CSV table of C-alpha atoms in Angstrom, one decimal:
chain,number,residue,atom,x,y,z
A,1,MET,CA,0.0,0.0,0.0
A,2,VAL,CA,2.8,2.4,0.9
A,3,VAL,CA,4.6,1.5,-2.3
A,4,ALA,CA,1.5,2.2,-4.4
A,5,ALA,CA,0.6,5.4,-2.6
A,6,ARG,CA,4.1,6.6,-3.0
A,7,GLN,CA,4.0,6.0,-6.7
A,8,LEU,CA,0.7,7.9,-7.0
A,9,ILE,CA,1.8,10.9,-4.8
A,10,ARG,CA,4.9,11.3,-7.0
A,11,GLU,CA,2.7,11.2,-10.2
A,12,ARG,CA,-0.3,13.2,-9.3
A,13,GLY,CA,0.2,14.7,-5.8
A,14,TYR,CA,-1.5,14.2,-2.3
A,15,HIS,CA,-5.1,15.3,-2.9
A,16,ALA,CA,-5.6,13.4,-6.2
A,17,THR,CA,-4.3,10.2,-4.6
A,18,ALA,CA,-7.6,8.5,-3.6
A,19,PHE,CA,-7.5,5.7,-1.1
A,20,SER,CA,-9.5,3.7,-3.8
A,21,ASP,CA,-6.7,4.3,-6.3
A,22,VAL,CA,-4.1,3.1,-3.9
A,23,LEU,CA,-6.1,0.0,-3.2
A,24,GLN,CA,-6.5,-0.7,-6.8
A,25,LEU,CA,-2.9,-0.3,-7.7
A,26,SER,CA,-1.7,-2.4,-4.7
A,27,ALA,CA,-4.3,-5.0,-5.0
A,28,ALA,CA,-4.7,-4.8,-1.2
A,29,PRO,CA,-8.0,-6.1,0.2
A,30,ARG,CA,-10.2,-3.2,1.2
A,31,GLY,CA,-10.6,-4.4,4.8
A,32,SER,CA,-6.8,-4.3,5.3
A,33,VAL,CA,-6.7,-0.5,4.7
A,34,TYR,CA,-8.5,0.5,7.7
A,35,PHE,CA,-6.8,-2.1,9.8
A,36,HIS,CA,-3.2,-0.9,8.7
A,37,PHE,CA,-4.0,2.8,8.4
A,38,PRO,CA,-6.5,3.7,11.1
A,39,GLY,CA,-5.2,7.3,10.7
A,40,GLY,CA,-6.5,7.2,7.0
A,41,LYS,CA,-4.8,8.9,4.0
A,42,ARG,CA,-2.8,11.2,6.3
A,43,GLN,CA,-1.2,8.3,8.0
A,44,LEU,CA,-0.5,6.7,4.6
A,45,ALA,CA,1.1,9.9,3.3
A,46,ALA,CA,3.2,10.2,6.5
A,47,ASP,CA,4.5,6.6,5.9
A,48,VAL,CA,5.3,7.4,2.3
A,49,ALA,CA,7.3,10.5,3.3
A,50,GLY,CA,9.3,8.3,5.9
A,51,VAL,CA,9.9,5.6,3.2
A,52,HIS,CA,11.0,8.3,0.7
A,53,ALA,CA,13.4,9.9,3.2
A,54,GLN,CA,14.9,6.6,4.1
A,55,GLU,CA,15.5,5.7,0.6
A,56,GLN,CA,17.2,8.9,-0.1
A,57,VAL,CA,19.4,8.4,3.1
A,58,ASP,CA,20.2,4.9,1.6
A,59,GLU,CA,21.0,6.3,-1.8
A,60,ILE,CA,23.2,9.0,-0.3
A,61,ALA,CA,25.2,6.3,1.6
A,62,ARG,CA,25.5,4.1,-1.5
A,63,LEU,CA,26.7,7.1,-3.7
A,64,ALA,CA,29.2,8.2,-0.9
A,65,ALA,CA,30.7,4.7,-0.9
A,66,THR,CA,31.5,4.9,-4.6
A,67,SER,CA,32.6,8.6,-4.5
A,68,THR,CA,36.2,9.8,-3.5
A,69,SER,CA,35.3,13.5,-2.8
A,70,ALA,CA,32.5,15.9,-1.9
A,71,ALA,CA,32.4,17.1,-5.5
A,72,GLU,CA,31.9,13.5,-6.7
A,73,LEU,CA,29.1,12.9,-4.2
A,74,VAL,CA,27.1,16.0,-5.1
A,75,ALA,CA,27.5,15.3,-8.9
A,76,ALA,CA,26.4,11.7,-8.4
A,77,TYR,CA,23.3,12.8,-6.3
A,78,VAL,CA,22.3,15.4,-9.1
A,79,GLU,CA,22.9,12.7,-11.8
A,80,LEU,CA,20.8,10.0,-9.9
A,81,ALA,CA,17.8,12.3,-9.5
A,82,ARG,CA,18.0,13.5,-13.1
A,83,ASP,CA,18.3,9.9,-14.6
A,84,LEU,CA,15.4,8.7,-12.4
A,85,LEU,CA,13.2,11.5,-13.5
A,86,VAL,CA,14.1,10.9,-17.2
A,87,GLY,CA,13.7,7.1,-16.7
A,88,ARG,CA,10.1,7.7,-15.5
A,89,SER,CA,9.4,9.9,-18.5
A,90,TYR,CA,9.2,13.1,-16.4
A,91,GLN,CA,6.2,11.7,-14.6
A,92,GLN,CA,7.3,11.1,-11.1
A,93,GLY,CA,8.9,13.7,-8.8
A,94,CYS,CA,9.6,13.8,-5.1
A,95,ALA,CA,7.1,12.1,-2.8
A,96,ILE,CA,7.6,14.8,-0.1
A,97,ALA,CA,7.1,18.0,-2.1
A,98,PRO,CA,3.3,17.4,-2.7
A,99,ILE,CA,2.8,16.9,1.0
A,100,VAL,CA,4.4,20.3,1.7
A,101,LEU,CA,2.5,22.1,-1.0
A,102,GLU,CA,-0.9,20.4,-0.5
A,103,ALA,CA,-1.2,19.2,3.0
A,104,ALA,CA,1.1,21.0,5.5
A,105,GLY,CA,-1.3,23.9,5.8
A,106,GLU,CA,-4.2,21.8,6.8
A,107,SER,CA,-2.4,19.2,9.0
A,108,ASP,CA,0.2,20.0,11.6
A,109,GLU,CA,1.0,16.2,11.7
A,110,LEU,CA,1.9,16.2,8.0
A,111,ALA,CA,3.8,19.5,8.3
A,112,GLU,CA,6.0,17.9,11.0
A,113,VAL,CA,6.4,14.7,8.9
A,114,ALA,CA,7.6,16.7,5.9
A,115,ARG,CA,9.9,18.9,8.1
A,116,GLN,CA,11.4,15.7,9.6
A,117,ALA,CA,11.9,14.1,6.2
A,118,PHE,CA,13.9,16.9,4.7
A,119,ALA,CA,15.9,17.5,7.8
A,120,THR,CA,16.8,13.7,7.8
A,121,ILE,CA,17.8,13.8,4.1
A,122,ILE,CA,19.9,17.0,4.5
A,123,ALA,CA,21.5,15.8,7.7
A,124,SER,CA,22.5,12.6,6.0
A,125,MET,CA,24.1,14.5,3.0
A,126,ALA,CA,25.9,16.8,5.4
A,127,ALA,CA,27.3,13.9,7.4
A,128,ARG,CA,28.7,12.3,4.2
A,129,LEU,CA,30.1,15.6,3.1
A,130,GLY,CA,31.7,16.0,6.4
A,131,ALA,CA,33.5,12.6,5.9
A,132,PHE,CA,35.0,14.0,2.7
A,133,GLY,CA,36.7,16.7,4.8
A,134,LEU,CA,34.2,19.7,4.9
A,135,ASP,CA,33.8,21.2,8.3
A,136,GLY,CA,30.4,21.0,9.9
A,137,ALA,CA,29.0,24.5,8.8
A,138,ALA,CA,30.4,24.1,5.3
A,139,ALA,CA,29.0,20.5,5.0
A,140,LEU,CA,25.5,21.6,6.2
A,141,ARG,CA,25.6,24.7,3.7
A,142,LEU,CA,26.4,22.5,0.8
A,143,ALA,CA,23.9,19.7,1.9
A,144,ASP,CA,21.1,22.4,2.0
A,145,ALA,CA,22.1,23.8,-1.3
A,146,THR,CA,22.3,20.3,-3.0
A,147,VAL,CA,19.1,18.9,-1.6
A,148,SER,CA,17.1,22.1,-2.3
A,149,SER,CA,18.3,22.7,-5.7
A,150,VAL,CA,17.7,19.1,-6.8
A,151,GLU,CA,14.3,19.4,-5.3
A,152,GLY,CA,13.7,22.4,-7.4
A,153,ALA,CA,15.1,20.8,-10.6
A,154,LEU,CA,12.7,18.0,-10.1
A,155,ILE,CA,9.9,20.6,-10.7
A,156,THR,CA,11.4,22.8,-13.4
A,157,ALA,CA,12.9,19.8,-15.4
A,158,ARG,CA,9.7,18.0,-15.1
A,159,ALA,CA,7.9,21.1,-16.4
A,160,LEU,CA,10.3,21.8,-19.2
A,161,ARG,CA,10.5,18.0,-20.0
A,162,HIS,CA,14.3,18.4,-20.3
A,163,THR,CA,17.3,17.6,-18.2
A,164,ARG,CA,18.8,21.2,-18.5
A,165,PRO,CA,18.1,22.4,-14.9
A,166,PHE,CA,20.0,19.3,-13.6
A,167,ASP,CA,22.8,19.8,-16.2
A,168,SER,CA,23.1,23.5,-15.2
A,169,LEU,CA,23.1,22.9,-11.5
A,170,LEU,CA,25.8,20.1,-11.6
A,171,PRO,CA,28.8,22.3,-12.3
A,172,VAL,CA,27.5,25.0,-9.8
A,173,LEU,CA,27.4,22.4,-6.9
A,174,VAL,CA,30.7,20.7,-8.0
A,175,ASN,CA,32.4,24.1,-8.0
A,176,GLN,CA,31.1,24.9,-4.6
A,177,ALA,CA,32.2,21.6,-3.2
A,178,ASN,CA,35.7,22.1,-4.5
A,179,ARG,CA,35.6,25.8,-3.1
A,180,GLU,CA,34.5,24.6,0.3
A,181,VAL,CA,37.1,21.7,0.4
A,182,ALA,CA,39.8,24.2,-0.5
A,183,SER,CA,38.7,26.7,2.1
A,184,THR,CA,38.4,24.1,4.8
A,185,ILE,CA,42.0,22.9,4.0
A,186,GLY,CA,43.1,26.5,3.8
A,187,SER,CA,41.9,27.2,7.3
A,188,ALA,CA,43.1,24.0,8.8
B,1,MET,CA,-10.8,35.7,-9.2
B,2,VAL,CA,-7.3,35.1,-10.6
B,3,VAL,CA,-5.7,36.9,-7.6
B,4,ALA,CA,-7.8,34.7,-5.1
B,5,ALA,CA,-7.2,31.5,-7.0
B,6,ARG,CA,-3.4,32.3,-7.1
B,7,GLN,CA,-3.3,32.8,-3.3
B,8,LEU,CA,-5.2,29.6,-2.6
B,9,ILE,CA,-3.0,27.6,-5.0
B,10,ARG,CA,0.0,28.9,-3.3
B,11,GLU,CA,-1.3,28.0,0.1
B,12,ARG,CA,-2.9,24.6,-0.5
B,13,GLY,CA,-2.1,23.5,-4.1
B,14,TYR,CA,-4.3,22.9,-7.2
B,15,HIS,CA,-6.8,20.2,-6.3
B,16,ALA,CA,-7.7,21.6,-2.8
B,17,THR,CA,-8.5,25.0,-4.5
B,18,ALA,CA,-12.2,24.6,-5.1
B,19,PHE,CA,-14.1,27.0,-7.4
B,20,SER,CA,-16.4,27.7,-4.4
B,21,ASP,CA,-13.4,28.8,-2.2
B,22,VAL,CA,-12.1,31.1,-5.0
B,23,LEU,CA,-15.6,32.7,-5.3
B,24,GLN,CA,-15.8,33.2,-1.5
B,25,LEU,CA,-12.3,34.7,-1.2
B,26,SER,CA,-12.7,37.0,-4.2
B,27,ALA,CA,-16.4,37.9,-3.5
B,28,ALA,CA,-17.1,37.5,-7.1
B,29,PRO,CA,-20.8,36.8,-8.0
B,30,ARG,CA,-21.2,33.0,-8.9
B,31,GLY,CA,-22.5,33.8,-12.4
B,32,SER,CA,-19.4,35.5,-13.4
B,33,VAL,CA,-17.3,32.5,-12.9
B,34,TYR,CA,-18.7,30.5,-15.8
B,35,PHE,CA,-18.8,33.7,-18.0
B,36,HIS,CA,-15.2,34.5,-17.4
B,37,PHE,CA,-13.9,31.0,-17.0
B,38,PRO,CA,-15.8,28.8,-19.4
B,39,GLY,CA,-12.8,26.3,-19.4
B,40,GLY,CA,-13.4,25.9,-15.6
B,41,LYS,CA,-10.8,25.4,-12.9
B,42,ARG,CA,-8.2,24.4,-15.5
B,43,GLN,CA,-8.6,27.7,-17.3
B,44,LEU,CA,-8.3,29.6,-14.0
B,45,ALA,CA,-5.1,27.8,-13.1
B,46,ALA,CA,-3.7,28.5,-16.5
B,47,ASP,CA,-4.3,32.3,-15.9
B,48,VAL,CA,-2.8,32.0,-12.5
B,49,ALA,CA,0.5,30.5,-13.9
B,50,GLY,CA,0.5,33.2,-16.6
B,51,VAL,CA,0.1,36.0,-14.0
B,52,HIS,CA,2.7,34.4,-11.7
B,53,ALA,CA,5.2,34.1,-14.5
B,54,GLN,CA,4.7,37.7,-15.6
B,55,GLU,CA,5.1,38.9,-12.1
B,56,GLN,CA,8.4,37.1,-11.9
B,57,VAL,CA,9.4,38.6,-15.1
B,58,ASP,CA,8.5,42.0,-13.7
B,59,GLU,CA,10.4,41.5,-10.5
B,60,ILE,CA,13.5,40.3,-12.3
B,61,ALA,CA,13.4,43.4,-14.4
B,62,ARG,CA,13.1,45.5,-11.3
B,63,LEU,CA,15.9,43.7,-9.4
B,64,ALA,CA,18.1,44.0,-12.5
B,65,ALA,CA,17.6,47.8,-12.5
B,66,THR,CA,19.0,48.1,-9.0
B,67,SER,CA,21.8,45.7,-9.4
B,68,THR,CA,25.2,46.4,-10.9
B,69,SER,CA,26.4,42.8,-11.6
B,70,ALA,CA,25.2,39.3,-12.3
B,71,ALA,CA,26.1,38.3,-8.8
B,72,GLU,CA,24.0,41.1,-7.4
B,73,LEU,CA,21.0,40.1,-9.4
B,74,VAL,CA,21.1,36.4,-8.4
B,75,ALA,CA,21.5,37.5,-4.8
B,76,ALA,CA,18.6,39.8,-4.9
B,77,TYR,CA,16.5,37.1,-6.5
B,78,VAL,CA,17.3,34.6,-3.8
B,79,GLU,CA,16.7,37.3,-1.1
B,80,LEU,CA,13.3,38.4,-2.5
B,81,ALA,CA,12.0,34.8,-2.7
B,82,ARG,CA,13.2,34.2,1.0
B,83,ASP,CA,11.8,37.4,2.3
B,84,LEU,CA,8.3,36.9,0.7
B,85,LEU,CA,8.2,33.3,2.1
B,86,VAL,CA,9.0,34.5,5.6
B,87,GLY,CA,6.7,37.5,5.2
B,88,ARG,CA,3.8,35.1,4.4
B,89,SER,CA,4.8,32.9,7.4
B,90,TYR,CA,6.0,30.0,5.2
B,91,GLN,CA,2.5,29.5,4.0
B,92,GLN,CA,2.6,30.6,0.3
B,93,GLY,CA,5.0,29.1,-2.1
B,94,CYS,CA,5.2,29.1,-6.0
B,95,ALA,CA,1.9,29.1,-7.8
B,96,ILE,CA,3.2,27.1,-10.7
B,97,ALA,CA,4.8,24.1,-8.8
B,98,PRO,CA,1.5,22.7,-7.7
B,99,ILE,CA,0.4,22.8,-11.3
B,100,VAL,CA,3.4,20.7,-12.3
B,101,LEU,CA,3.0,18.2,-9.4
B,102,GLU,CA,-0.8,17.8,-9.4
B,103,ALA,CA,-2.2,18.6,-12.8
B,104,ALA,CA,0.5,18.3,-15.6
B,105,GLY,CA,0.0,14.5,-15.6
B,106,GLU,CA,-3.8,14.8,-16.3
B,107,SER,CA,-3.9,17.9,-18.6
B,108,ASP,CA,-1.7,18.4,-21.5
B,109,GLU,CA,-3.0,22.0,-21.5
B,110,LEU,CA,-1.7,22.7,-18.0
B,111,ALA,CA,1.5,20.8,-18.7
B,112,GLU,CA,2.1,23.2,-21.5
B,113,VAL,CA,1.1,26.2,-19.4
B,114,ALA,CA,3.6,25.1,-16.7
B,115,ARG,CA,6.4,24.6,-19.3
B,116,GLN,CA,5.8,27.9,-20.8
B,117,ALA,CA,5.7,29.7,-17.4
B,118,PHE,CA,9.1,28.3,-16.3
B,119,ALA,CA,10.7,28.8,-19.8
B,120,THR,CA,9.6,32.5,-19.6
B,121,ILE,CA,10.9,33.2,-16.2
B,122,ILE,CA,14.3,31.4,-17.0
B,123,ALA,CA,14.6,33.2,-20.3
B,124,SER,CA,13.9,36.5,-18.6
B,125,MET,CA,16.6,35.9,-16.0
B,126,ALA,CA,19.1,34.7,-18.7
B,127,ALA,CA,18.5,37.9,-20.7
B,128,ARG,CA,19.2,40.0,-17.6
B,129,LEU,CA,22.3,38.1,-16.8
B,130,GLY,CA,23.5,38.4,-20.4
B,131,ALA,CA,23.2,42.3,-20.0
B,132,PHE,CA,25.6,42.0,-17.1
B,133,GLY,CA,28.2,40.5,-19.4
B,134,LEU,CA,27.7,36.6,-19.4
B,135,ASP,CA,27.7,35.0,-22.7
B,136,GLY,CA,24.6,33.3,-23.9
B,137,ALA,CA,25.2,29.8,-22.7
B,138,ALA,CA,26.6,30.9,-19.3
B,139,ALA,CA,23.6,33.2,-18.8
B,140,LEU,CA,21.2,30.3,-19.5
B,141,ARG,CA,23.1,27.9,-17.3
B,142,LEU,CA,23.1,30.3,-14.4
B,143,ALA,CA,19.5,31.3,-15.0
B,144,ASP,CA,18.5,27.7,-14.9
B,145,ALA,CA,20.4,27.1,-11.7
B,146,THR,CA,19.1,30.2,-9.9
B,147,VAL,CA,15.4,29.7,-10.8
B,148,SER,CA,15.5,26.0,-10.1
B,149,SER,CA,17.3,26.2,-6.9
B,150,VAL,CA,14.9,29.1,-5.6
B,151,GLU,CA,12.1,26.8,-6.6
B,152,GLY,CA,13.5,24.1,-4.5
B,153,ALA,CA,14.2,26.3,-1.5
B,154,LEU,CA,10.6,27.4,-1.6
B,155,ILE,CA,9.7,23.7,-0.8
B,156,THR,CA,12.5,22.8,1.7
B,157,ALA,CA,12.5,26.2,3.6
B,158,ARG,CA,8.7,25.9,3.8
B,159,ALA,CA,9.0,22.4,5.2
B,160,LEU,CA,11.8,23.2,7.6
B,161,ARG,CA,10.2,26.7,8.4
B,162,HIS,CA,13.6,28.2,8.3
B,163,THR,CA,15.5,30.4,5.8
B,164,ARG,CA,18.5,28.1,5.8
B,165,PRO,CA,18.0,26.7,2.4
B,166,PHE,CA,18.0,30.2,0.9
B,167,ASP,CA,21.0,31.4,3.0
B,168,SER,CA,23.0,28.4,2.0
B,169,LEU,CA,22.1,28.8,-1.8
B,170,LEU,CA,22.9,32.4,-1.9
B,171,PRO,CA,26.7,32.3,-1.8
B,172,VAL,CA,26.8,29.3,-4.1
B,173,LEU,CA,24.9,31.2,-6.8
B,174,VAL,CA,26.9,34.3,-6.2
B,175,ASN,CA,30.2,32.5,-6.5
B,176,GLN,CA,29.0,30.8,-9.7
B,177,ALA,CA,27.9,34.3,-11.1
B,178,ASN,CA,31.5,35.6,-10.4
B,179,ARG,CA,33.0,32.6,-11.9
B,180,GLU,CA,31.1,32.8,-15.1
B,181,VAL,CA,31.8,36.5,-15.4
B,182,ALA,CA,35.5,35.9,-14.9
B,183,SER,CA,35.5,33.1,-17.5
B,184,THR,CA,33.5,35.2,-19.9
B,185,ILE,CA,36.0,38.0,-19.7
B,186,GLY,CA,38.9,35.5,-19.8
B,187,SER,CA,37.8,34.0,-23.0
B,188,ALA,CA,36.9,37.5,-24.6
């Protein structure tokens, strides 16, 4: 159910994802919904945000393991987001963004879930950048910038149906990573 | 009606913005809706996206008039978006993003409207950056990066209820602007 709901939220947003559509896509029996999700659609969306954030944390760990520098990690993160968007024909974006834009205003619980999801992803990126030699403040700055700009490119590239926003952001973030590393070394 | 619809779409997204809410907020007589918007909610949303894009173009022109360099323009653009979000208590984001995330998949017309809106904003930023000395390709790259990353910060900062994403992006974009200017001058 969470897998099906996540796909639909990424394709059409929060409000247009009806419980009945989730049931149909997941082929889950109707009775199981109210058993597993007594909190209804909001609870399902909260679980989707949690799963999405955890997958991002896992992907960042995987990308960090095959990178040798902060610049390589941010480049790999931008490229992964770009390639997944293209691979899904520009039809699936971030699962958390619709919760922020559609539901955070009406539900304090979902606002908190979205806050925690982005805080978790950014902290995870900052920790990996720190392991590549950036000091704490620089790592957090670059993590903020990287996660936020990829979030934006998932919207503009989807609208433009073109990879240009990702391709334009990539050297900007790589340059900043190299600059932060040089400045950390310079001040050490 | 367009002003009211724009506010609601920025606060709660596309699907949660009911025609009846727009009528109530705008105090427009019910009969006028179907007269002015025979295409219904989709037409209203298309008009909202057009107005939003035009306002961005006007703001970019105004910021360019008081800036003396590409770096100053991108900094002013980031600061304006940040200050407006904070001024609205983190409750109103971009009016085009919800159309991309919620409606582009179900309406080719709205997908095209969103594409054109972002293409217009980015082209406008690129033209102003070009006037500050960047060559065409560099201006478009920096415009892509600036508009996309502000778009993302409008989501992550709203979720975090904190200006950090904007504050972290600002020096990244300023550094890139200075780098592109230096490289344009270097190759001239």
